[in-house]
Short mmCIF file of C-alpha atoms in Angstrom, two decimals:
data_model
loop_
_atom_site.label_atom_id
_atom_site.label_comp_id
_atom_site.label_asym_id
_atom_site.label_seq_id
_atom_site.Cartn_x
_atom_site.Cartn_y
_atom_site.Cartn_z
CA ALA E 1 0.00 0.00 0.00
CA ILE E 2 1.12 3.52 -0.75
CA THR E 3 2.11 5.55 2.29
CA ARG E 4 0.77 9.00 3.09
CA ASP E 5 4.21 10.53 2.46
CA GLU E 6 4.38 8.86 -0.96
CA VAL E 7 0.92 10.21 -1.81
CA PHE E 8 1.91 13.75 -0.87
CA ASP E 9 5.16 13.39 -2.82
CA LEU E 10 3.29 12.18 -5.91
CA LEU E 11 0.62 14.86 -5.74
CA SER E 12 3.09 17.65 -5.00
CA ASN E 13 3.95 17.91 -8.68
CA HIS E 14 1.38 19.51 -10.98
CA ARG E 15 2.40 17.38 -13.98
CA ARG E 16 1.58 14.22 -12.05
CA ARG E 17 -1.78 15.64 -10.97
CA TYR E 18 -2.51 16.70 -14.55
CA ALA E 19 -1.51 13.27 -15.89
CA LEU E 20 -3.81 11.58 -13.37
CA HIS E 21 -6.62 13.93 -14.38
CA VAL E 22 -6.22 13.01 -18.05
CA ALA E 23 -6.01 9.29 -17.25
CA LYS E 24 -9.11 9.42 -15.04
CA GLN E 25 -11.08 11.09 -17.83
CA SER E 26 -10.45 8.24 -20.24
CA ASP E 27 -12.42 5.02 -20.12
CA GLY E 28 -9.39 2.78 -20.37
CA ASP E 29 -5.77 3.08 -21.28
CA THR E 30 -4.30 6.47 -22.11
CA GLU E 31 -1.38 7.08 -24.44
CA LEU E 32 1.57 9.08 -23.18
CA SER E 33 1.36 11.30 -26.27
CA ASP E 34 -2.24 12.25 -25.39
CA ILE E 35 -1.28 13.01 -21.80
CA ALA E 36 1.73 15.10 -22.87
CA GLU E 37 -0.31 17.13 -25.34
CA GLN E 38 -3.07 17.92 -22.84
CA VAL E 39 -0.65 18.73 -20.00
CA ALA E 40 1.33 21.02 -22.31
CA ALA E 41 -1.89 22.80 -23.26
CA TRP E 42 -2.80 23.39 -19.60
CA GLU E 43 0.71 24.50 -18.69
CA ASN E 44 0.88 26.96 -21.56
CA GLU E 45 -2.73 28.06 -21.18
CA LYS E 46 -3.67 27.45 -24.79
CA PRO E 47 -5.74 24.99 -26.80
CA GLN E 48 -4.12 21.70 -27.80
CA SER E 49 -4.22 22.78 -31.44
CA GLU E 50 -1.86 25.68 -30.66
CA ILE E 51 0.77 23.70 -28.74
CA THR E 52 4.18 23.73 -30.42
CA SER E 53 6.17 20.56 -30.86
CA SER E 54 8.84 21.80 -28.42
CA GLU E 55 6.21 22.50 -25.73
CA ARG E 56 4.73 19.03 -26.18
CA HIS E 57 8.18 17.40 -26.34
CA ARG E 58 9.29 19.00 -23.04
CA VAL E 59 6.27 17.57 -21.26
CA TYR E 60 6.53 14.21 -23.06
CA THR E 61 10.16 13.75 -22.02
CA SER E 62 9.49 14.75 -18.44
CA MET E 63 6.51 12.40 -18.21
CA GLN E 64 8.36 9.51 -19.82
CA GLN E 65 11.56 9.80 -17.79
CA THR E 66 10.35 11.02 -14.40
CA HIS E 67 6.67 11.33 -13.59
CA LEU E 68 5.05 8.22 -15.04
CA PRO E 69 7.79 5.87 -13.76
CA ALA E 70 7.42 7.42 -10.27
CA MET E 71 3.65 6.84 -10.31
CA ASP E 72 4.20 3.31 -11.65
CA ARG E 73 6.65 2.50 -8.83
CA ALA E 74 4.10 3.81 -6.30
CA GLY E 75 1.45 1.51 -7.79
CA VAL E 76 -0.94 4.29 -8.80
CA ILE E 77 -0.65 3.55 -12.52
CA GLU E 78 0.73 0.85 -14.74
CA TYR E 79 3.03 2.35 -17.35
CA ASP E 80 4.17 0.13 -20.21
CA ASN E 81 5.40 1.05 -23.70
CA GLY E 82 3.81 4.51 -23.72
CA THR E 83 0.47 3.35 -22.34
CA VAL E 84 -0.89 4.43 -18.97
CA SER E 85 -3.49 2.44 -17.05
CA LEU E 86 -4.89 3.49 -13.69
CA THR E 87 -4.75 0.96 -10.87
CA GLU E 88 -7.34 0.59 -8.13
CA GLN E 89 -4.96 2.47 -5.86
CA ALA E 90 -5.45 5.63 -7.96
CA ALA E 91 -8.94 6.04 -6.50
CA ASP E 92 -7.39 6.23 -3.02
CA LEU E 93 -5.77 9.54 -3.99
CA ASP E 94 -9.11 11.39 -4.14
CA VAL E 95 -9.24 11.81 -0.38
CA TYR E 96 -6.04 13.89 -0.56
CA MET E 97 -7.39 16.27 -3.21
CA ASP E 98 -9.70 18.47 -1.13
CA VAL E 99 -8.99 21.60 -3.11
CA VAL E 100 -9.98 24.95 -1.63
CA PRO E 101 -10.52 27.54 -4.39
CA GLU E 102 -8.73 30.87 -3.87
CA ASP E 103 -11.96 32.79 -3.30
CA SER E 104 -13.23 30.36 -0.67
CA ILE E 105 -12.63 29.40 2.94
CA PRO E 106 -11.85 25.86 4.10
CA TRP E 107 -14.95 23.82 4.82
CA GLY E 108 -13.89 23.24 8.42
CA GLN E 109 -13.94 26.98 9.09
CA TYR E 110 -17.27 27.33 7.29
CA TYR E 111 -18.92 24.64 9.42
CA LEU E 112 -17.44 26.12 12.60
CA GLY E 113 -18.99 29.50 11.73
CA LEU E 114 -22.29 27.85 10.81
CA SER E 115 -22.29 26.01 14.15
CA VAL E 116 -21.70 29.25 16.08
CA LEU E 117 -24.50 30.97 14.13
CA SER E 118 -26.83 28.01 14.70
CA GLY E 119 -26.04 27.95 18.41
CA ALA E 120 -26.83 31.66 18.63
CA VAL E 121 -30.17 31.18 16.83
CA VAL E 122 -31.17 28.23 19.02
CA GLY E 123 -30.03 30.08 22.17
CA ALA E 124 -31.98 33.21 21.19
CA ALA E 125 -35.06 31.11 20.45
CA GLY E 126 -34.74 29.44 23.86
CA LEU E 127 -34.53 32.85 25.55
CA ASP E 128 -37.64 34.02 23.69
CA VAL E 129 -35.73 36.79 21.90
CA PHE E 130 -37.65 36.16 18.69
CA PRO E 131 -41.36 36.98 18.26
CA ALA E 132 -43.70 34.43 19.83
CA SER E 133 -45.51 34.05 16.50
CA ILE E 134 -42.55 32.02 15.21
CA PRO E 135 -42.36 28.67 17.05
CA ASP E 136 -39.04 27.40 18.40
CA LEU E 137 -39.36 24.36 16.16
CA ALA E 138 -39.24 26.66 13.10
CA TRP E 139 -35.87 28.01 14.25
CA ALA E 140 -34.58 24.47 14.78
CA GLY E 141 -35.86 23.60 11.30
CA LEU E 142 -33.95 26.58 9.89
CA VAL E 143 -30.75 25.32 11.51
CA VAL E 144 -31.31 21.82 10.07
CA MET E 145 -31.96 23.28 6.60
CA LEU E 146 -28.78 25.39 6.79
CA PHE E 147 -26.70 22.31 7.57
CA LEU E 148 -28.52 20.19 4.98
CA CYS E 149 -28.03 22.75 2.19
CA SER E 150 -24.42 23.34 3.21
CA GLY E 151 -23.70 19.61 3.29
CA LEU E 152 -25.29 19.03 -0.12
CA TYR E 153 -23.31 21.90 -1.65
CA HIS E 154 -20.10 20.64 -0.01
CA VAL E 155 -20.59 17.15 -1.46
CA TRP E 156 -21.38 18.58 -4.92
CA GLN E 157 -18.34 20.90 -4.88
CA SER E 158 -16.05 18.10 -3.69
CA GLN E 159 -17.20 15.95 -6.61
CA GLN E 160 -16.48 18.78 -9.04
CA LEU E 161 -12.96 19.29 -7.67
CA ARG E 162 -11.81 15.69 -8.00
CA LEU E 163 -9.12 14.68 -10.44
CA GLY E 164 -10.79 13.48 -13.62
CA ALA E 165 -14.13 15.12 -12.83
CA GLY E 166 -14.04 18.29 -14.92
CA GLU E 167 -12.66 19.65 -18.16
CA THR E 168 -9.47 20.79 -16.43
CA PRO E 169 -7.71 19.72 -13.24
CA PRO E 170 -8.87 21.57 -10.11
CA ASP E 171 -5.80 23.81 -9.90
CA VAL E 172 -5.80 25.01 -13.53
CA GLU E 173 -7.03 28.56 -14.01
CA THR E 174 -9.83 28.72 -16.56
#
């Protein structure tokens, strides 16, 4: 089994993350040339059709000599004669890819703030601060709905930010 340190080492390089993203998007085996072309496009922020041969060659060489063999040794992929196949262990990497977009706060901080707000609402309802026309159960229902909606959005966003889930890897500016 791959250790936590090995996972962090593998995912610390954007080319490896990009290669995994491309491989996860395909239904089966992926050719190194296809991976190199797509990674070069993301790195150079241009469509694949505009990638120069030198840009593609730089990525191809790096993938062939360094990144794919490292992922193969770790057991995340099988790399043989220019063909990349994901192993079952590749799915285990998803848990390490909780990406927090630049314009966002970490989910832990969000839920802490939501808990404080919810506690204040429930406490105020218990002290009869709110109008008597609104029952305490309605305030509790509001708290439950806040957590339910937040949880659903969190799950949806986490799915969108997984390697292989979208058009581009989570850390590529679009």
